[in-house]
XYZ file of C-alpha atoms in Angstrom:
620
model
C 0.000 0.000 0.000
C 1.339 3.401 -0.995
C 1.679 5.701 2.001
C 2.417 9.330 2.756
C 4.194 10.339 5.948
C 2.547 13.385 7.495
C 1.744 14.750 10.897
C -1.832 14.301 12.032
C -2.489 18.026 11.514
C -0.933 17.954 8.036
C -2.952 14.876 7.122
C -6.160 16.524 8.309
C -5.635 19.617 6.164
C -4.511 17.535 3.172
C -7.697 15.480 3.417
C -10.021 18.459 3.856
C -8.740 20.393 0.870
C -9.544 17.433 -1.399
C -13.222 17.145 -0.408
C -15.889 18.311 -2.851
C -19.681 18.511 -2.775
C -21.948 17.932 -5.756
C -25.664 18.521 -6.230
C -27.564 18.559 -9.495
C -24.338 18.068 -11.435
C -22.470 21.065 -9.985
C -19.283 20.410 -8.014
C -17.494 22.780 -5.667
C -14.830 22.510 -2.966
C -16.595 21.796 0.287
C -14.164 23.841 2.388
C -13.293 27.439 1.557
C -10.453 27.608 4.086
C -9.906 27.894 7.822
C -10.721 30.524 10.452
C -8.871 30.539 13.719
C -6.667 31.927 16.436
C -3.442 30.141 17.293
C -2.377 29.234 20.801
C -0.124 26.672 22.394
C -2.768 23.980 21.746
C -2.792 24.268 17.946
C 0.155 26.451 16.877
C 2.757 23.735 16.259
C 0.125 21.358 14.880
C -2.544 23.012 12.762
C -0.635 26.277 12.594
C 2.352 24.580 10.994
C 0.128 22.490 8.698
C -1.767 25.543 7.455
C 1.463 27.472 6.922
C 2.714 24.848 4.482
C -0.689 24.626 2.718
C -1.257 28.118 1.289
C -3.868 26.702 -1.106
C -6.051 26.095 1.972
C -6.274 29.713 3.104
C -6.054 30.611 6.759
C -8.001 33.651 8.056
C -7.074 35.159 11.418
C -10.120 36.283 13.377
C -10.368 38.191 16.660
C -12.724 35.902 18.539
C -13.199 32.138 18.224
C -16.970 32.478 18.585
C -16.915 34.931 15.705
C -14.995 32.418 13.591
C -17.827 29.901 13.832
C -20.485 32.581 13.257
C -18.637 33.682 10.125
C -18.487 30.109 8.874
C -22.215 29.723 9.575
C -23.045 32.936 7.716
C -20.998 31.716 4.772
C -22.535 28.255 4.536
C -26.072 29.641 4.944
C -25.534 31.744 1.836
C -24.055 28.728 0.042
C -27.119 26.592 0.815
C -24.893 24.340 2.966
C -22.858 23.139 -0.031
C -19.627 24.776 1.184
C -18.293 25.837 4.565
C -15.194 26.644 6.634
C -13.017 24.903 9.181
C -12.506 26.654 12.543
C -9.490 25.885 14.724
C -8.646 26.998 18.249
C -6.203 26.305 21.020
C -7.269 24.404 24.118
C -9.125 25.955 27.055
C -10.852 29.309 26.488
C -10.136 29.242 22.767
C -12.095 26.023 22.494
C -14.955 26.961 24.806
C -15.363 30.274 22.997
C -16.578 28.252 20.011
C -19.316 26.404 21.901
C -21.921 29.183 21.705
C -21.632 29.517 17.938
C -21.444 25.736 17.534
C -24.844 25.504 19.198
C -26.135 28.133 16.781
C -24.841 26.209 13.779
C -26.447 22.966 14.931
C -29.765 24.598 15.807
C -29.848 26.235 12.377
C -28.824 22.991 10.605
C -25.635 24.557 9.226
C -22.430 22.557 8.621
C -19.271 23.846 10.315
C -16.149 21.819 11.184
C -14.473 22.609 14.508
C -10.899 21.548 15.235
C -10.185 22.527 18.847
C -6.819 21.632 20.312
C -6.902 19.275 23.262
C -4.801 18.252 26.261
C -1.866 15.829 25.901
C -2.871 12.319 24.902
C 0.296 10.962 26.564
C -0.721 12.645 29.858
C 2.943 13.148 30.754
C 2.365 16.912 30.856
C -0.613 17.323 33.136
C -2.100 19.608 34.066
C -1.089 21.507 30.975
C -1.792 25.227 30.827
C -5.587 25.815 30.624
C -6.431 22.185 31.396
C -9.623 21.514 33.334
C -8.788 18.639 35.668
C -11.207 16.050 36.956
C -10.868 13.958 40.094
C -12.893 11.089 38.603
C -11.268 10.688 35.185
C -8.179 11.752 33.274
C -10.096 11.516 30.003
C -12.087 14.747 30.466
C -11.285 18.067 28.854
C -13.342 21.172 28.178
C -13.867 19.798 24.666
C -16.351 17.311 26.106
C -18.648 20.352 26.418
C -19.029 20.265 22.632
C -20.860 16.924 22.728
C -24.428 18.214 23.208
C -24.047 20.937 20.557
C -22.355 18.762 17.904
C -23.955 16.439 15.378
C -20.757 14.381 15.423
C -17.995 14.440 18.038
C -14.733 12.541 18.158
C -11.313 12.681 19.786
C -8.185 11.474 17.978
C -5.789 9.926 20.494
C -3.797 7.892 17.949
C -2.831 8.949 14.404
C -4.441 5.934 12.714
C -7.831 6.867 14.223
C -7.886 9.788 11.789
C -8.285 7.405 8.839
C -11.769 6.316 9.886
C -12.802 9.558 11.615
C -12.399 11.930 8.671
C -14.893 10.149 6.369
C -17.415 10.185 9.229
C -16.856 13.920 9.615
C -17.684 14.428 5.946
C -20.668 12.083 6.036
C -22.335 14.219 8.687
C -21.316 17.608 7.309
C -22.703 16.804 3.842
C -25.890 15.144 5.105
C -28.910 17.405 4.418
C -30.740 15.696 7.280
C -28.042 15.409 9.945
C -25.757 18.366 9.335
C -24.658 20.879 11.959
C -21.518 21.529 13.953
C -18.979 18.690 13.810
C -16.192 18.625 16.403
C -12.939 16.740 15.962
C -10.765 17.172 19.050
C -7.065 16.526 18.483
C -4.618 16.650 21.415
C -1.727 18.998 20.824
C 0.899 16.242 20.975
C -1.048 14.061 18.532
C -1.357 16.972 16.079
C 2.425 17.021 15.708
C 2.887 13.230 15.627
C 3.841 11.710 12.242
C 2.331 8.578 10.696
C 2.442 6.729 7.375
C -1.086 7.413 6.127
C -2.563 5.597 3.109
C -2.041 7.870 0.081
C -5.553 6.980 -1.074
C -6.953 8.962 1.868
C -5.856 12.199 0.193
C -7.297 11.613 -3.257
C -10.044 13.895 -4.535
C -13.390 12.772 -3.157
C -16.809 14.034 -4.259
C -19.708 13.824 -1.822
C -22.967 13.644 -3.770
C -25.822 15.520 -2.080
C -28.960 13.473 -2.757
C -32.533 14.564 -3.336
C -34.420 11.736 -1.601
C -37.992 11.109 -2.710
C -40.747 10.318 -0.200
C -42.513 7.052 0.378
C -45.013 6.600 -2.464
C -47.907 5.631 -0.211
C -47.241 8.580 2.107
C -47.251 10.892 -0.908
C -50.602 9.519 -2.090
C -52.096 9.971 1.384
C -50.835 13.547 1.419
C -52.462 14.207 -1.957
C -55.780 12.902 -0.631
C -55.492 15.090 2.462
C -54.876 18.164 0.312
C -57.744 17.300 -2.047
C -60.119 17.208 0.922
C -58.866 20.447 2.492
C -60.935 23.613 2.252
C -58.517 26.030 3.888
C -54.968 24.739 3.516
C -51.941 26.898 4.258
C -48.232 26.397 3.594
C -45.568 27.262 6.177
C -42.389 27.872 4.190
C -39.248 27.257 6.247
C -35.552 27.424 5.553
C -35.629 24.031 3.857
C -37.349 25.614 0.850
C -34.328 27.812 0.236
C -31.631 25.262 1.132
C -33.222 22.826 -1.312
C -33.474 25.578 -3.967
C -37.174 24.796 -4.180
C -38.410 28.366 -4.645
C -39.559 27.823 -8.248
C -41.214 24.514 -7.397
C -43.102 26.240 -4.569
C -44.193 29.043 -6.868
C -45.517 26.597 -9.454
C -47.480 24.649 -6.834
C -49.159 27.651 -5.217
C -50.013 29.392 -8.488
C -51.537 26.138 -9.664
C -53.518 25.420 -6.498
C -53.969 28.831 -4.875
C -52.713 27.634 -1.471
C -51.449 30.691 0.477
C -48.005 30.773 2.088
C -46.732 32.105 5.414
C -42.976 32.335 5.972
C -40.733 31.564 8.942
C -37.606 33.621 9.659
C -35.414 31.131 7.787
C -37.989 30.734 5.018
C -38.620 34.420 4.358
C -37.760 35.025 0.724
C -39.220 31.724 -0.443
C -41.597 33.965 -2.380
C -41.228 37.610 -3.431
C -43.060 39.921 -1.039
C -45.577 41.005 -3.711
C -46.664 37.524 -4.784
C -50.428 37.580 -4.100
C -50.189 34.183 -2.371
C -47.614 35.464 0.124
C -49.182 36.195 3.512
C -45.835 37.262 4.964
C -44.399 36.451 8.368
C -45.871 33.595 10.387
C -46.446 33.327 14.123
C -45.388 35.448 17.067
C -43.922 38.116 14.796
C -46.491 37.417 12.100
C -48.622 39.569 9.868
C -52.347 40.079 10.180
C -53.106 37.868 7.187
C -50.752 35.040 8.033
C -52.086 34.628 11.544
C -55.721 35.003 10.504
C -55.390 32.317 7.826
C -53.370 29.998 10.069
C -56.001 30.292 12.813
C -58.676 28.861 10.502
C -56.544 26.458 8.464
C -57.775 22.866 8.337
C -54.508 21.636 6.819
C -50.974 22.936 7.413
C -48.330 21.949 4.879
C -44.990 22.633 6.593
C -42.036 22.712 4.214
C -38.534 22.621 5.673
C -39.566 24.057 9.039
C -38.793 22.878 12.543
C -41.845 24.689 13.960
C -40.116 26.913 16.505
C -42.232 28.606 19.151
C -42.115 31.823 17.141
C -43.559 30.081 14.072
C -46.418 28.489 16.026
C -46.905 31.475 18.370
C -46.112 29.044 21.196
C -48.692 26.603 19.773
C -51.601 29.042 19.769
C -51.841 30.066 16.123
C -53.387 26.917 14.586
C -56.817 27.031 16.210
C -58.994 24.915 13.897
C -60.024 21.945 16.060
C -59.713 19.629 13.062
C -56.359 20.921 11.819
C -53.980 18.332 10.367
C -50.325 18.623 9.383
C -48.337 17.367 6.432
C -44.621 17.985 6.849
C -42.120 17.936 4.010
C -38.667 17.707 5.537
C -35.334 16.112 4.767
C -34.992 15.296 8.477
C -37.331 12.639 9.845
C -37.052 14.296 13.267
C -38.761 17.442 11.955
C -41.071 15.683 9.518
C -43.047 13.965 12.297
C -43.632 17.057 14.446
C -47.240 17.866 15.394
C -48.257 14.258 14.699
C -47.908 15.031 11.021
C -48.142 12.890 7.933
C -44.427 12.839 7.210
C -43.076 13.249 3.692
C -39.429 12.653 4.470
C -37.242 13.788 1.607
C -36.036 16.707 -0.458
C -38.391 19.692 -0.654
C -37.811 20.443 -4.321
C -38.603 16.987 -5.693
C -41.551 16.501 -3.323
C -43.124 19.814 -4.368
C -42.628 18.889 -8.015
C -44.361 15.534 -7.474
C -47.206 17.150 -5.544
C -47.773 19.654 -8.335
C -48.102 16.816 -10.852
C -50.626 14.962 -8.703
C -52.653 18.080 -7.820
C -53.216 19.365 -11.349
C -56.998 19.400 -10.852
C -56.992 20.872 -7.341
C -57.707 24.529 -6.643
C -58.766 26.305 -3.478
C -62.031 28.221 -3.446
C -61.872 31.513 -5.369
C -62.953 33.482 -2.313
C -60.184 31.912 -0.248
C -57.644 32.772 -2.929
C -58.896 36.360 -3.169
C -58.772 36.690 0.600
C -55.056 35.841 0.597
C -54.413 38.362 -2.182
C -56.327 41.017 -0.234
C -54.263 40.293 2.874
C -51.081 40.600 0.806
C -52.137 43.977 -0.563
C -53.423 45.398 2.721
C -50.255 44.332 4.530
C -48.070 46.054 1.990
C -50.058 49.235 2.598
C -49.342 48.893 6.316
C -45.636 48.442 5.544
C -45.685 51.640 3.499
C -47.182 53.506 6.450
C -44.619 52.035 8.850
C -41.807 53.133 6.547
C -42.994 56.744 6.439
C -40.892 59.105 8.512
C -42.797 60.987 11.177
C -41.913 64.418 12.443
C -40.354 63.149 15.641
C -36.825 64.220 16.540
C -35.744 60.588 16.850
C -36.988 58.072 14.238
C -38.416 54.631 14.887
C -36.664 51.412 13.985
C -39.333 50.713 11.348
C -38.432 53.959 9.567
C -34.752 52.993 9.522
C -35.598 49.550 8.123
C -37.772 51.191 5.492
C -34.982 53.528 4.422
C -32.573 50.598 3.990
C -35.166 48.495 2.164
C -36.079 51.301 -0.229
C -32.434 52.134 -0.939
C -31.108 48.594 -1.386
C -31.109 46.624 -4.619
C -33.103 43.370 -5.000
C -29.920 41.297 -4.872
C -28.624 43.007 -1.720
C -28.743 41.222 1.638
C -30.094 42.385 4.978
C -28.637 40.472 7.927
C -29.642 40.448 11.587
C -29.788 38.117 14.572
C -31.102 39.404 17.888
C -33.014 42.149 19.623
C -36.158 43.861 18.399
C -34.975 44.287 14.798
C -35.614 40.636 13.745
C -39.301 40.901 14.584
C -39.653 44.166 12.681
C -37.675 42.785 9.741
C -39.766 39.616 9.649
C -42.932 41.669 9.289
C -41.670 44.662 7.334
C -38.807 43.712 4.996
C -39.927 43.452 1.380
C -38.039 40.423 0.116
C -37.215 40.468 -3.575
C -34.593 37.733 -3.662
C -34.603 34.384 -1.876
C -31.135 35.086 -0.453
C -31.827 38.728 0.376
C -33.073 38.086 3.925
C -30.504 36.544 6.277
C -31.697 36.101 9.856
C -30.035 33.940 12.495
C -33.068 33.375 14.655
C -32.775 29.733 15.602
C -30.339 30.738 18.353
C -30.916 34.509 18.142
C -27.312 34.998 19.164
C -26.170 38.528 19.936
C -22.755 38.905 18.350
C -23.636 36.963 15.208
C -24.456 40.076 13.220
C -21.073 41.460 12.121
C -19.270 38.120 11.986
C -22.193 36.480 10.169
C -22.255 39.437 7.800
C -18.593 38.856 7.037
C -19.347 35.230 6.183
C -22.221 36.261 3.928
C -19.995 38.762 2.125
C -17.284 36.155 1.627
C -19.904 33.860 0.084
C -21.384 36.595 -2.130
C -18.720 39.287 -2.662
C -20.722 40.998 -5.423
C -23.701 41.727 -3.162
C -24.028 44.586 -0.698
C -24.460 43.322 2.855
C -26.519 45.504 5.200
C -25.903 44.344 8.773
C -28.574 45.679 11.123
C -27.408 45.553 14.727
C -28.497 47.241 17.936
C -26.114 48.745 20.433
C -26.463 45.641 22.620
C -25.454 43.244 19.857
C -22.720 45.575 18.636
C -21.064 45.772 22.052
C -21.130 41.975 22.282
C -18.778 41.517 19.336
C -17.644 44.408 17.124
C -14.197 42.830 16.693
C -14.753 41.335 13.250
C -14.862 44.805 11.739
C -11.079 44.446 11.918
C -11.180 41.093 10.114
C -13.365 42.544 7.359
C -10.775 45.292 6.828
C -7.905 42.811 6.972
C -9.442 40.665 4.218
C -10.998 43.444 2.146
C -14.653 42.427 2.514
C -16.853 45.493 2.804
C -19.898 45.529 5.064
C -22.419 48.303 5.596
C -23.345 48.167 9.271
C -26.509 49.941 10.408
C -25.838 50.599 14.093
C -29.085 51.372 15.897
C -28.648 52.950 19.315
C -31.577 52.734 21.716
C -29.540 52.928 24.924
C -29.756 49.329 26.045
C -31.448 46.014 25.434
C -34.625 47.431 23.893
C -36.158 44.111 22.889
C -35.816 42.447 26.261
C -36.725 45.757 27.871
C -40.014 45.726 25.981
C -40.574 42.134 27.023
C -39.845 43.128 30.633
C -42.496 45.819 30.423
C -45.005 43.366 28.971
C -44.619 41.063 31.993
C -44.953 43.966 34.413
C -41.300 44.473 35.343
C -40.929 47.880 33.701
C -37.701 47.196 31.807
C -35.697 46.292 34.908
C -31.983 45.802 34.248
C -32.129 46.456 30.504
C -31.011 50.068 30.080
C -27.405 51.238 29.785
C -27.453 53.454 32.850
C -25.428 54.262 35.935
C -26.594 52.930 39.290
C -28.730 55.489 41.111
C -28.932 56.315 44.827
C -31.616 53.692 45.342
C -29.268 51.024 44.014
C -30.986 50.449 40.657
C -29.440 50.761 37.195
C -31.773 53.629 36.391
C -29.461 56.647 36.627
C -27.944 58.752 33.855
C -27.135 57.048 30.555
C -23.659 55.576 30.286
C -21.287 57.758 28.201
C -20.489 55.128 25.568
C -19.533 56.706 22.233
C -20.304 54.025 19.673
C -19.194 56.264 16.806
C -15.694 56.667 18.216
C -15.613 52.970 19.056
C -16.344 51.935 15.471
C -13.837 54.480 14.145
C -11.172 53.096 16.450
C -11.640 49.679 14.855
C -10.917 51.174 11.436
C -14.425 51.546 10.002
C -15.618 54.562 8.086
C -18.434 55.980 10.226
C -21.350 58.267 9.399
C -23.243 59.654 12.376
C -26.836 60.471 11.440
C -29.602 62.115 13.434
C -32.749 61.699 11.342
C -34.055 59.848 8.281
C -32.910 62.580 5.900
C -29.286 62.397 7.059
C -29.572 58.595 7.252
C -30.616 58.405 3.597
C -27.699 60.627 2.638
C -25.347 58.340 4.555
C -26.704 55.282 2.705
C -25.708 56.910 -0.565
C -22.241 57.753 0.728
C -21.750 54.278 2.189
C -22.539 52.670 -1.137
C -19.544 54.452 -2.651
C -17.160 53.338 0.084
C -14.759 50.457 -0.581
C -14.271 49.482 3.071
C -16.548 48.483 5.924
C -18.779 51.407 6.833
C -20.913 52.035 9.904
C -24.010 54.233 9.798
C -24.996 55.242 13.316
C -28.488 56.377 14.218
C -30.427 56.665 17.452
C -34.001 55.355 17.518
C -36.849 55.368 20.002
C -37.271 52.061 21.841
C -40.999 51.886 21.109
C -42.202 49.709 18.228
C -44.499 50.874 15.442
C -45.881 47.459 14.576
C -47.862 45.567 17.191
C -48.716 41.866 17.176
C -51.637 40.623 15.121
C -54.163 37.900 15.892
C -52.481 34.972 17.588
C -49.113 36.709 17.732
C -48.131 35.529 21.192
C -44.933 34.200 22.721
C -44.999 32.117 25.873
C -42.759 33.803 28.456
C -43.973 32.755 31.910
C -44.941 35.547 34.311
C -44.436 35.272 38.075
C -47.476 33.539 39.558
C -47.282 35.625 42.746
C -45.850 39.121 43.090
C -46.077 42.272 45.198
C -46.256 44.313 41.979
C -49.698 45.179 40.634
C -48.300 45.381 37.098
C -46.899 41.850 37.382
C -50.208 40.610 38.795
C -52.042 42.122 35.831
C -49.541 40.644 33.382
C -50.062 37.230 35.004
C -53.827 37.482 34.466
C -53.224 38.164 30.766
C -50.727 35.302 30.629
C -53.242 32.869 32.086
C -55.773 33.908 29.438
C -53.269 33.383 26.619
C -52.287 29.966 27.992
C -55.865 28.793 27.473
C -55.317 29.061 23.704
C -52.368 26.672 23.704
C -52.968 23.170 22.453
C -51.323 19.882 21.690
C -51.400 18.589 18.120
C -52.053 14.886 18.504
């Protein structure tokens, strides 16, 4: 057998750079390179291996969590057909990646993590940053990755790599099982040499299948749809990952079934398609929640039915409602006691369209959806209009960005109050134009995720919308964007604290306690004068070009100037914390309120909570 003598780290990189993904006849390298920060746990191993492999580009980031967010943003834009490797040292470098690893797995996004680990030989113990255990010498902080990884392994001997690496690729390229994959490699093993089979490093193409559903299940689903009077489609992220947008359009124009969109599925249809009811659930539109409340059949496509999508299981109120779920993952396909069509969304929608050629919803039902689409767009127009207040609302800022941007441009957000407003208000014109990380809603994703999106689509403008809370969590990747020459336009909205959670605090009767950026007052509460944080100077100090705006007129002018810039640009604007757009219909989110309290406002909020809880139901 022909062999090649390499260190474990060198062999890992050599293997990874020869992996390709193929779907529908198109091949591409599966890995676009490696993000990381070197430390004693990976410098002499992966650091050395990457140095001698310039064709597998290494990108230095400023935060290991940001590295994984950036990889997730990249692979989301690539429909999971390409991603990045992320490497760290042991200890805090490794645990920094756990938060973003959870986000990748929750959002079904493939990312490969290569954290350094403690010595396999155990001669040097405790090594710097080692977490010791009195019950086992086999623990390290990398064991914390197990619950947030779809595949986890530790390489204690070089030859273990030969069987581990194909398993890594099997999971990463699986449409059903993908997520964060963690391969822990002790720092001494990384540098250890071994005679690996040369065949391990040959070009390998991983074919991404489009599985078809069980024939009998498909026929049952057709019969269910034929008997439905008020069906509705919930379009999730799986529509876009499967590239099933055209298949969905053909089906709904043929049948007249209206569509409501999740955060991940927004963009499955253009905003002005008359069948598009807009956002579903807790942050849903008037039409989407009204139609879902009466629906007798819900056809969920590529959705995992988060509590926001179902309005904490209050939105589907028809006592006879049934579910058909189209999903590549069996785990999601069976949710809500559904008739499961386990397989690829695109091919299943194409087969359904063929078998439903004679089916059409009632004309009145179809017109009702079109009326909801039109009336909602009128409400969006009103929300976008600037009022004569000194400080604009967040909706007005979103409207200015939406009106200025091109159809192919991308808006990106993750946490705070902006996602809810964007879900309802953003007029999607391109299936990849709306990029929300809302499975984990991770503050700090915004700028790093925006960098990943820009790296995936360098010809598109990326508009990162981030509040002051999210910005202060992780502004560091502004530096990385400058280092690598990837321009972002960051809309920095300042509302003096955690406005979203502050609003939630008020809704449960707590008055925004602990959510404002304020000094401590004489009574001991954080309700004094506002903290003197200058976000403009902060962004400038990181190297960004910054425009400070005070109203919508100056904000619009800054958008024009930012478009001409070649480097990452920040547009700062202060907004009022109040929201323009309230919830509609069954737009509720279950956040338990204290059952007993000395506060009258909390007592009142609990009464309202108890009333809302009565609407919740099981789908059995």
